[in-house]
């Protein structure tokens, strides 16, 4: 597969280089949020101005591994039963025999995947009530060492009333989690069952209770009235068998790859949309800035979200095809780019969710996070406006407890420069030269097989989009396609 | 006035005592939340078991001041212009001449009072956007020293669209705040105006957007669509001239009083309801426990909330009369009790608001906080259930960022023991002997001039309640009186 080839070319080329001295301690300094409305913001929250240059190479002699940012809680959580020692077989047997079995929905299974690989480190399983409450009220959880780690979206599993009563009646402490065909996936132990107050969960997570929130309709409205937390042990790594599993690198695998490439800075770019040349400009510009600051080998983690998305988002498989073209056609440099899938489902919870997106990337080794306009945002489901203030995401992210170690890189706004006929950073002094191409506009063009202006997106990538919309049955054309491209 | 006499008797008696060596460093240790559902809670959030005894008296010789808990941010904020040096007159002149004047509503004025005396230390005025966002998302604000202080309810001032445009057009940086008769109260400077997203504010503060929340109807629904933050300077101390101003002790005055009494522990009891003997039992029991732990002079801060309350709560003036009787009739000991009014308006925002109630008392010098069932809770405005889980308040409080220094004392449940004919701690082993007298039941009795069971409340206190309900016009009898007594 060409895409894989392009990525692996990137991987192998650097791996073949002679070892260099690039052991560098990455300074855990937070970036000032430039141009975030009032100058007060930066000043008041005590953000440091400028980006700290990396510390000079430490120690004597040649070191081959860059020191990546530490995972939350100090250790990357891995909840998959080890192959050695018969643990998997034993767990599988136990799961098959446990009297209480909870069937996982699509989103539940995605969370099992997320938890299993330690994206939510130090979480060891579905949240118990004290973790759920801290998430809702503080967007952060106090660890056993007393320090706060960021945790802004509830990672919870629901259970219905009848099943709860049965579990309590038995005094069971362990339950099996099974897939849609009743195959055991994991065991949840030392369980705790507590009330699922859906209204309060929704209000505190989304800042609205308006009907029509995609994640709510998919995973909350019809969920059980109780939540069940506990420690999770997964029988074997989660696979999807959709031809994309090779891109589902775990945080441990990503860290290995960054270390192998001797990355001394990792900057993550979360997205759930096709990559246009504005995005690409931003990513290459970020690398340039990091090089100017003294980093020797900043590596981009281009990290499309792979879990649940709303119906009018471009599906993962098509997005991956599109990303493949972007690398094939040289818009992004495969040598300094790692493309992988982030397995989380999407909440569309704006400033609350962007913290989760950033926190998970710390666990994967990223110490820089690019944040744009209205991250994880969408239109208000019932009013004619965006659900979130477009600047709140980066403001909240820059102040979030538990993310102090992460350097936040705010997006510069890119738009189509009609004079230069390319995507460029918006220049307010000649604003009439710039064209903002919204997600709606882009999709309308692609659906009508029209071409965007030259230089908006690489031709191969655009072709993938046109093919995708061609593949849709006509009736889908009327679905709501209003939200702008967030990332 | 008898009430004042009783309280002042308490004050003066101790003040007349010879100075004693009771300089004691209060150990900043958090109390384990006993019996909070699952045993997990205490264990997981790293709460320490038991209550730390006070450290032995430090230093040589006799010291006369107990060391009270430090205010948030290290220093108690005082925003009232000093009398000396002509600052008040100058500020009054400036306020009279400023072209932009914002008229304060009742609740706004209460917040000016709260801010002016440093209850919200280290806040220096109405919140700017970065403080508002941190409050909504994290219930805590990062101070200039990088540490988090707790701040769970927005303290904000709204402004309408026309006035905002006028202020921006002028480039004004200072505005006058005036009362309902246009008299200047304060100047807000270095202002910042930002969007007032009411839906998001309500959802994140209350965990619901259901219509009928009292504070929302009083202070948000008809408020302006913008918020204006800035540094506040108040012309002179806020007074109400309602005969109760002498009980409105500022945090500084309370600290002075605690120090004068040589208190080595201060335990705060927030309430907005009449005191019955169950409350009194709890307060005297708390003092007993603190003495057993080694404190020599624990002082109770009986601290009724004096700001906005919902229509069916007993008004402040009647509550103060009732509290007076409780002290007069010896139910609480005036020698170890300070009664004062907490000037904040009431949100009825349960677990979110209880943090504010606790945090403000740290600033007033309290290092122990008593928390009961469903603090700051009420009935759901549109559904037949309580708005909040009755245990969430104390759980959230015990985990809240910025409150680590405060010792949380969870309520034991008190009920009427029909065998002993008195209020006592509920004993589940003989649960049929106990009668729970709800707020609704209590009010129904008082309204019908019936008597509660002997020993439920001191006779003088009960008489005040009967008088209050007698004083209501009959039509009010049909108002919704459903919520239980929270404190």
mmCIF file of N, CA and C in Angstrom, chain B residues 182-286:
data_model
loop_
_atom_site.group_PDB
_atom_site.id
_atom_site.type_symbol
_atom_site.label_atom_id
_atom_site.label_comp_id
_atom_site.label_asym_id
_atom_site.label_seq_id
_atom_site.Cartn_x
_atom_site.Cartn_y
_atom_site.Cartn_z
ATOM 1 N N UNK B 182 -28.464 55.517 41.721
ATOM 2 C CA UNK B 182 -27.416 56.173 40.940
ATOM 3 C C UNK B 182 -26.257 56.720 41.783
ATOM 4 N N UNK B 183 -26.161 56.285 43.006
ATOM 5 C CA UNK B 183 -25.051 56.720 43.854
ATOM 6 C C UNK B 183 -23.821 55.859 43.590
ATOM 7 N N UNK B 184 -22.671 56.490 43.407
ATOM 8 C CA UNK B 184 -21.464 55.716 43.115
ATOM 9 C C UNK B 184 -21.066 54.808 44.278
ATOM 10 N N UNK B 185 -20.694 53.590 43.953
ATOM 11 C CA UNK B 185 -20.280 52.609 44.951
ATOM 12 C C UNK B 185 -18.810 52.244 44.763
ATOM 13 N N UNK B 186 -18.391 52.155 43.496
ATOM 14 C CA UNK B 186 -17.044 51.650 43.232
ATOM 15 C C UNK B 186 -16.613 52.042 41.831
ATOM 16 N N UNK B 187 -15.328 51.851 41.567
ATOM 17 C CA UNK B 187 -14.805 52.040 40.218
ATOM 18 C C UNK B 187 -14.160 50.729 39.776
ATOM 19 N N UNK B 188 -14.485 50.317 38.567
ATOM 20 C CA UNK B 188 -13.887 49.112 37.991
ATOM 21 C C UNK B 188 -12.868 49.585 36.957
ATOM 22 N N UNK B 189 -11.637 49.132 37.099
ATOM 23 C CA UNK B 189 -10.591 49.672 36.221
ATOM 24 C C UNK B 189 -9.890 48.574 35.446
ATOM 25 N N UNK B 190 -9.149 48.996 34.404
ATOM 26 C CA UNK B 190 -8.404 48.061 33.572
ATOM 27 C C UNK B 190 -9.364 46.982 33.062
ATOM 28 N N UNK B 191 -10.497 47.458 32.545
ATOM 29 C CA UNK B 191 -11.624 46.569 32.257
ATOM 30 C C UNK B 191 -11.385 45.684 31.041
ATOM 31 N N UNK B 192 -12.074 44.570 31.047
ATOM 32 C CA UNK B 192 -12.053 43.633 29.910
ATOM 33 C C UNK B 192 -13.491 43.179 29.701
ATOM 34 N N UNK B 193 -13.979 43.285 28.481
ATOM 35 C CA UNK B 193 -15.363 42.878 28.187
ATOM 36 C C UNK B 193 -15.331 41.633 27.312
ATOM 37 N N UNK B 194 -16.118 40.648 27.684
ATOM 38 C CA UNK B 194 -16.124 39.385 26.929
ATOM 39 C C UNK B 194 -17.537 38.812 26.941
ATOM 40 N N UNK B 195 -17.733 37.835 26.078
ATOM 41 C CA UNK B 195 -19.073 37.296 25.844
ATOM 42 C C UNK B 195 -19.617 36.593 27.082
ATOM 43 N N UNK B 196 -20.879 36.823 27.360
ATOM 44 C CA UNK B 196 -21.590 36.135 28.440
ATOM 45 C C UNK B 196 -22.413 35.015 27.830
ATOM 46 N N UNK B 197 -21.797 33.851 27.679
ATOM 47 C CA UNK B 197 -22.554 32.717 27.151
ATOM 48 C C UNK B 197 -23.334 32.111 28.314
ATOM 49 N N UNK B 198 -24.581 32.545 28.412
ATOM 50 C CA UNK B 198 -25.381 32.178 29.588
ATOM 51 C C UNK B 198 -25.621 30.672 29.662
ATOM 52 N N UNK B 199 -25.939 30.079 28.518
ATOM 53 C CA UNK B 199 -26.232 28.644 28.541
ATOM 54 C C UNK B 199 -25.039 27.857 29.069
ATOM 55 N N UNK B 200 -23.847 28.177 28.554
ATOM 56 C CA UNK B 200 -22.654 27.437 28.969
ATOM 57 C C UNK B 200 -22.341 27.694 30.441
ATOM 58 N N UNK B 201 -22.478 28.946 30.854
ATOM 59 C CA UNK B 201 -22.239 29.277 32.267
ATOM 60 C C UNK B 201 -23.166 28.480 33.180
ATOM 61 N N UNK B 202 -24.432 28.436 32.815
ATOM 62 C CA UNK B 202 -25.422 27.742 33.647
ATOM 63 C C UNK B 202 -25.151 26.235 33.659
ATOM 64 N N UNK B 203 -24.926 25.685 32.468
ATOM 65 C CA UNK B 203 -24.706 24.228 32.382
ATOM 66 C C UNK B 203 -23.496 23.813 33.208
ATOM 67 N N UNK B 204 -22.408 24.578 33.095
ATOM 68 C CA UNK B 204 -21.183 24.165 33.792
ATOM 69 C C UNK B 204 -21.229 24.466 35.289
ATOM 70 N N UNK B 205 -22.034 25.436 35.694
ATOM 71 C CA UNK B 205 -22.118 25.761 37.126
ATOM 72 C C UNK B 205 -23.120 24.867 37.846
ATOM 73 N N UNK B 206 -24.274 24.627 37.214
ATOM 74 C CA UNK B 206 -25.341 23.882 37.898
ATOM 75 C C UNK B 206 -25.453 22.428 37.441
ATOM 76 N N UNK B 207 -24.844 22.087 36.305
ATOM 77 C CA UNK B 207 -25.014 20.722 35.811
ATOM 78 C C UNK B 207 -26.402 20.471 35.260
ATOM 79 N N UNK B 208 -27.120 21.535 34.969
ATOM 80 C CA UNK B 208 -28.438 21.440 34.347
ATOM 81 C C UNK B 208 -28.731 22.788 33.710
ATOM 82 N N UNK B 209 -29.599 22.793 32.722
ATOM 83 C CA UNK B 209 -30.060 24.068 32.181
ATOM 84 C C UNK B 209 -31.583 24.173 32.322
ATOM 85 N N UNK B 210 -32.135 23.329 33.178
ATOM 86 C CA UNK B 210 -33.592 23.332 33.364
ATOM 87 C C UNK B 210 -34.057 24.701 33.852
ATOM 88 N N UNK B 211 -35.189 25.171 33.349
ATOM 89 C CA UNK B 211 -35.692 26.468 33.805
ATOM 90 C C UNK B 211 -36.145 26.389 35.266
ATOM 91 N N UNK B 212 -35.963 27.487 35.989
ATOM 92 C CA UNK B 212 -36.458 27.526 37.369
ATOM 93 C C UNK B 212 -35.364 27.542 38.426
ATOM 94 N N UNK B 213 -34.097 27.636 38.010
ATOM 95 C CA UNK B 213 -33.033 27.759 39.008
ATOM 96 C C UNK B 213 -33.102 29.170 39.606
ATOM 97 N N UNK B 214 -33.199 29.280 40.929
ATOM 98 C CA UNK B 214 -33.472 30.606 41.520
ATOM 99 C C UNK B 214 -32.425 31.665 41.169
ATOM 100 N N UNK B 215 -31.151 31.330 41.286
ATOM 101 C CA UNK B 215 -30.116 32.343 41.011
ATOM 102 C C UNK B 215 -30.140 32.743 39.533
ATOM 103 N N UNK B 216 -30.380 31.769 38.690
ATOM 104 C CA UNK B 216 -30.419 32.042 37.250
ATOM 105 C C UNK B 216 -31.536 33.023 36.935
ATOM 106 N N UNK B 217 -32.711 32.760 37.507
ATOM 107 C CA UNK B 217 -33.843 33.653 37.240
ATOM 108 C C UNK B 217 -33.607 35.045 37.825
ATOM 109 N N UNK B 218 -32.943 35.091 38.980
ATOM 110 C CA UNK B 218 -32.709 36.370 39.645
ATOM 111 C C UNK B 218 -31.620 37.180 38.949
ATOM 112 N N UNK B 219 -30.553 36.498 38.510
ATOM 113 C CA UNK B 219 -29.339 37.254 38.165
ATOM 114 C C UNK B 219 -28.749 36.947 36.786
ATOM 115 N N UNK B 220 -29.282 35.988 36.064
ATOM 116 C CA UNK B 220 -28.656 35.649 34.782
ATOM 117 C C UNK B 220 -29.605 35.841 33.599
ATOM 118 N N UNK B 221 -30.800 35.299 33.714
ATOM 119 C CA UNK B 221 -31.712 35.289 32.559
ATOM 120 C C UNK B 221 -31.857 36.673 31.925
ATOM 121 N N UNK B 222 -32.057 37.680 32.750
ATOM 122 C CA UNK B 222 -32.265 39.024 32.197
ATOM 123 C C UNK B 222 -31.007 39.881 32.203
ATOM 124 N N UNK B 223 -29.875 39.267 32.483
ATOM 125 C CA UNK B 223 -28.616 40.019 32.527
ATOM 126 C C UNK B 223 -28.116 40.289 31.109
ATOM 127 N N UNK B 224 -27.138 41.169 31.001
ATOM 128 C CA UNK B 224 -26.573 41.510 29.707
ATOM 129 C C UNK B 224 -25.861 40.348 29.048
ATOM 130 N N UNK B 225 -25.628 40.487 27.752
ATOM 131 C CA UNK B 225 -24.999 39.417 26.981
ATOM 132 C C UNK B 225 -23.477 39.480 27.006
ATOM 133 N N UNK B 226 -22.934 40.399 27.789
ATOM 134 C CA UNK B 226 -21.475 40.539 27.918
ATOM 135 C C UNK B 226 -21.114 40.585 29.387
ATOM 136 N N UNK B 227 -19.905 40.206 29.680
ATOM 137 C CA UNK B 227 -19.399 40.309 31.052
ATOM 138 C C UNK B 227 -18.256 41.316 31.062
ATOM 139 N N UNK B 228 -18.159 42.029 32.163
ATOM 140 C CA UNK B 228 -17.100 43.039 32.277
ATOM 141 C C UNK B 228 -16.277 42.745 33.535
ATOM 142 N N UNK B 229 -15.017 42.457 33.314
ATOM 143 C CA UNK B 229 -14.125 42.177 34.438
ATOM 144 C C UNK B 229 -13.178 43.339 34.657
ATOM 145 N N UNK B 230 -12.555 43.357 35.818
ATOM 146 C CA UNK B 230 -11.585 44.407 36.090
ATOM 147 C C UNK B 230 -11.231 44.474 37.554
ATOM 148 N N UNK B 231 -10.358 45.402 37.881
ATOM 149 C CA UNK B 231 -9.960 45.602 39.274
ATOM 150 C C UNK B 231 -10.951 46.542 39.944
ATOM 151 N N UNK B 232 -11.330 46.177 41.142
ATOM 152 C CA UNK B 232 -12.396 46.895 41.829
ATOM 153 C C UNK B 232 -11.812 47.739 42.955
ATOM 154 N N UNK B 233 -12.281 48.993 43.024
ATOM 155 C CA UNK B 233 -11.971 49.791 44.211
ATOM 156 C C UNK B 233 -13.281 50.357 44.734
ATOM 157 N N UNK B 234 -13.576 50.102 45.996
ATOM 158 C CA UNK B 234 -14.867 50.452 46.561
ATOM 159 C C UNK B 234 -14.715 51.714 47.414
ATOM 160 N N UNK B 235 -15.675 52.607 47.262
ATOM 161 C CA UNK B 235 -15.547 53.919 47.907
ATOM 162 C C UNK B 235 -15.594 53.824 49.430
ATOM 163 N N UNK B 236 -16.568 53.041 49.937
ATOM 164 C CA UNK B 236 -16.628 52.872 51.402
ATOM 165 C C UNK B 236 -17.252 51.514 51.699
ATOM 166 N N UNK B 237 -17.066 51.004 52.913
ATOM 167 C CA UNK B 237 -17.597 49.675 53.231
ATOM 168 C C UNK B 237 -19.087 49.578 52.916
ATOM 169 N N UNK B 238 -19.489 48.442 52.389
ATOM 170 C CA UNK B 238 -20.901 48.225 52.040
ATOM 171 C C UNK B 238 -21.712 48.042 53.324
ATOM 172 N N UNK B 239 -22.795 48.805 53.432
ATOM 173 C CA UNK B 239 -23.707 48.670 54.573
ATOM 174 C C UNK B 239 -25.115 48.437 54.044
ATOM 175 N N UNK B 240 -25.951 47.781 54.864
ATOM 176 C CA UNK B 240 -27.317 47.477 54.447
ATOM 177 C C UNK B 240 -28.356 48.275 55.237
ATOM 178 N N UNK B 241 -27.940 48.782 56.418
ATOM 179 C CA UNK B 241 -28.842 49.558 57.270
ATOM 180 C C UNK B 241 -30.158 48.825 57.533
ATOM 181 N N UNK B 242 -30.049 47.566 57.835
ATOM 182 C CA UNK B 242 -31.225 46.734 58.103
ATOM 183 C C UNK B 242 -31.200 46.238 59.544
ATOM 184 N N UNK B 243 -30.384 46.862 60.371
ATOM 185 C CA UNK B 243 -30.296 46.433 61.764
ATOM 186 C C UNK B 243 -29.393 45.228 61.974
ATOM 187 N N UNK B 244 -28.800 44.747 60.893
ATOM 188 C CA UNK B 244 -27.978 43.543 61.030
ATOM 189 C C UNK B 244 -26.514 43.789 60.668
ATOM 190 N N UNK B 245 -26.197 45.030 60.337
ATOM 191 C CA UNK B 245 -24.831 45.299 59.866
ATOM 192 C C UNK B 245 -23.763 44.923 60.902
ATOM 193 N N UNK B 246 -24.130 44.979 62.183
ATOM 194 C CA UNK B 246 -23.099 44.657 63.188
ATOM 195 C C UNK B 246 -22.706 43.177 63.137
ATOM 196 N N UNK B 247 -23.516 42.351 62.477
ATOM 197 C CA UNK B 247 -23.162 40.938 62.348
ATOM 198 C C UNK B 247 -22.404 40.645 61.055
ATOM 199 N N UNK B 248 -22.276 41.667 60.241
ATOM 200 C CA UNK B 248 -21.563 41.462 58.968
ATOM 201 C C UNK B 248 -20.076 41.711 59.189
ATOM 202 N N UNK B 249 -19.454 40.750 59.834
ATOM 203 C CA UNK B 249 -18.029 40.885 60.110
ATOM 204 C C UNK B 249 -17.235 40.480 58.872
ATOM 205 N N UNK B 250 -16.252 41.268 58.549
ATOM 206 C CA UNK B 250 -15.412 40.943 57.389
ATOM 207 C C UNK B 250 -14.465 39.818 57.777
ATOM 208 N N UNK B 251 -13.835 39.173 56.791
ATOM 209 C CA UNK B 251 -12.831 38.152 57.119
ATOM 210 C C UNK B 251 -11.746 38.705 58.034
ATOM 211 N N UNK B 252 -11.345 39.938 57.815
ATOM 212 C CA UNK B 252 -10.310 40.522 58.678
ATOM 213 C C UNK B 252 -10.823 40.663 60.107
ATOM 214 N N UNK B 253 -12.067 41.112 60.249
ATOM 215 C CA UNK B 253 -12.640 41.250 61.591
ATOM 216 C C UNK B 253 -12.807 39.896 62.269
ATOM 217 N N UNK B 254 -13.221 38.905 61.495
ATOM 218 C CA UNK B 254 -13.365 37.564 62.068
ATOM 219 C C UNK B 254 -12.011 37.033 62.527
ATOM 220 N N UNK B 255 -10.985 37.207 61.695
ATOM 221 C CA UNK B 255 -9.641 36.758 62.073
ATOM 222 C C UNK B 255 -9.179 37.455 63.356
ATOM 223 N N UNK B 256 -9.499 38.721 63.433
ATOM 224 C CA UNK B 256 -9.147 39.464 64.638
ATOM 225 C C UNK B 256 -9.848 38.857 65.863
ATOM 226 N N UNK B 257 -11.124 38.562 65.665
ATOM 227 C CA UNK B 257 -11.893 38.003 66.775
ATOM 228 C C UNK B 257 -11.363 36.621 67.177
ATOM 229 N N UNK B 258 -11.047 35.789 66.189
ATOM 230 C CA UNK B 258 -10.521 34.451 66.514
ATOM 231 C C UNK B 258 -9.182 34.578 67.237
ATOM 232 N N UNK B 259 -8.375 35.505 66.782
ATOM 233 C CA UNK B 259 -7.068 35.684 67.410
ATOM 234 C C UNK B 259 -7.249 36.206 68.839
ATOM 235 N N UNK B 260 -8.185 37.134 68.994
ATOM 236 C CA UNK B 260 -8.434 37.696 70.309
ATOM 237 C C UNK B 260 -8.891 36.616 71.293
ATOM 238 N N UNK B 261 -9.646 35.643 70.739
ATOM 239 C CA UNK B 261 -10.118 34.542 71.587
ATOM 240 C C UNK B 261 -9.057 33.458 71.734
ATOM 241 N N UNK B 262 -7.918 33.663 71.101
ATOM 242 C CA UNK B 262 -6.875 32.644 71.114
ATOM 243 C C UNK B 262 -7.370 31.293 70.600
ATOM 244 N N UNK B 263 -8.176 31.338 69.560
ATOM 245 C CA UNK B 263 -8.662 30.098 68.955
ATOM 246 C C UNK B 263 -7.482 29.349 68.340
ATOM 247 N N UNK B 264 -7.376 28.059 68.620
ATOM 248 C CA UNK B 264 -6.346 27.276 67.935
ATOM 249 C C UNK B 264 -6.953 26.368 66.873
ATOM 250 N N UNK B 265 -8.271 26.412 66.734
ATOM 251 C CA UNK B 265 -8.965 25.770 65.620
ATOM 252 C C UNK B 265 -10.254 26.539 65.407
ATOM 253 N N UNK B 266 -10.591 26.777 64.162
ATOM 254 C CA UNK B 266 -11.857 27.445 63.851
ATOM 255 C C UNK B 266 -12.646 26.522 62.936
ATOM 256 N N UNK B 267 -13.840 26.156 63.369
ATOM 257 C CA UNK B 267 -14.673 25.285 62.520
ATOM 258 C C UNK B 267 -15.920 26.031 62.094
ATOM 259 N N UNK B 268 -16.130 26.053 60.775
ATOM 260 C CA UNK B 268 -17.201 26.863 60.198
ATOM 261 C C UNK B 268 -18.420 26.007 59.902
ATOM 262 N N UNK B 269 -19.565 26.583 60.188
ATOM 263 C CA UNK B 269 -20.836 25.933 59.871
ATOM 264 C C UNK B 269 -21.661 26.901 59.031
ATOM 265 N N UNK B 270 -21.778 26.575 57.735
ATOM 266 C CA UNK B 270 -22.559 27.389 56.798
ATOM 267 C C UNK B 270 -24.020 26.979 56.904
ATOM 268 N N UNK B 271 -24.904 27.943 56.985
ATOM 269 C CA UNK B 271 -26.313 27.564 56.983
ATOM 270 C C UNK B 271 -27.179 28.669 56.388
ATOM 271 N N UNK B 272 -28.357 28.267 55.949
ATOM 272 C CA UNK B 272 -29.321 29.238 55.433
ATOM 273 C C UNK B 272 -30.715 28.849 55.924
ATOM 274 N N UNK B 273 -30.747 28.129 57.030
ATOM 275 C CA UNK B 273 -31.992 27.631 57.596
ATOM 276 C C UNK B 273 -31.953 27.818 59.104
ATOM 277 N N UNK B 274 -33.120 27.741 59.744
ATOM 278 C CA UNK B 274 -33.135 27.796 61.207
ATOM 279 C C UNK B 274 -32.282 26.666 61.800
ATOM 280 N N UNK B 275 -31.707 26.934 62.963
ATOM 281 C CA UNK B 275 -30.892 25.928 63.647
ATOM 282 C C UNK B 275 -31.793 25.053 64.513
ATOM 283 N N UNK B 276 -31.805 23.751 64.225
ATOM 284 C CA UNK B 276 -32.532 22.866 65.146
ATOM 285 C C UNK B 276 -31.510 22.120 66.005
ATOM 286 N N UNK B 277 -32.009 21.336 66.916
ATOM 287 C CA UNK B 277 -31.106 20.715 67.889
ATOM 288 C C UNK B 277 -30.177 19.674 67.267
ATOM 289 N N UNK B 278 -30.555 19.192 66.074
ATOM 290 C CA UNK B 278 -29.657 18.281 65.365
ATOM 291 C C UNK B 278 -28.402 19.021 64.911
ATOM 292 N N UNK B 279 -28.604 20.204 64.364
ATOM 293 C CA UNK B 279 -27.454 21.035 63.998
ATOM 294 C C UNK B 279 -26.581 21.307 65.219
ATOM 295 N N UNK B 280 -27.283 21.701 66.307
ATOM 296 C CA UNK B 280 -26.556 22.095 67.520
ATOM 297 C C UNK B 280 -25.740 20.920 68.053
ATOM 298 N N UNK B 281 -26.355 19.746 68.041
ATOM 299 C CA UNK B 281 -25.659 18.532 68.479
ATOM 300 C C UNK B 281 -24.381 18.345 67.668
ATOM 301 N N UNK B 282 -24.511 18.517 66.391
ATOM 302 C CA UNK B 282 -23.375 18.333 65.493
ATOM 303 C C UNK B 282 -22.256 19.314 65.815
ATOM 304 N N UNK B 283 -22.632 20.544 66.075
ATOM 305 C CA UNK B 283 -21.619 21.571 66.334
ATOM 306 C C UNK B 283 -20.938 21.330 67.676
ATOM 307 N N UNK B 284 -21.729 20.970 68.694
ATOM 308 C CA UNK B 284 -21.094 20.715 69.990
ATOM 309 C C UNK B 284 -20.261 19.434 69.921
ATOM 310 N N UNK B 285 -20.736 18.464 69.158
ATOM 311 C CA UNK B 285 -19.960 17.225 69.001
ATOM 312 C C UNK B 285 -18.644 17.504 68.280
ATOM 313 N N UNK B 286 -18.684 18.381 67.300
ATOM 314 C CA UNK B 286 -17.450 18.718 66.582
ATOM 315 C C UNK B 286 -16.442 19.344 67.529
#
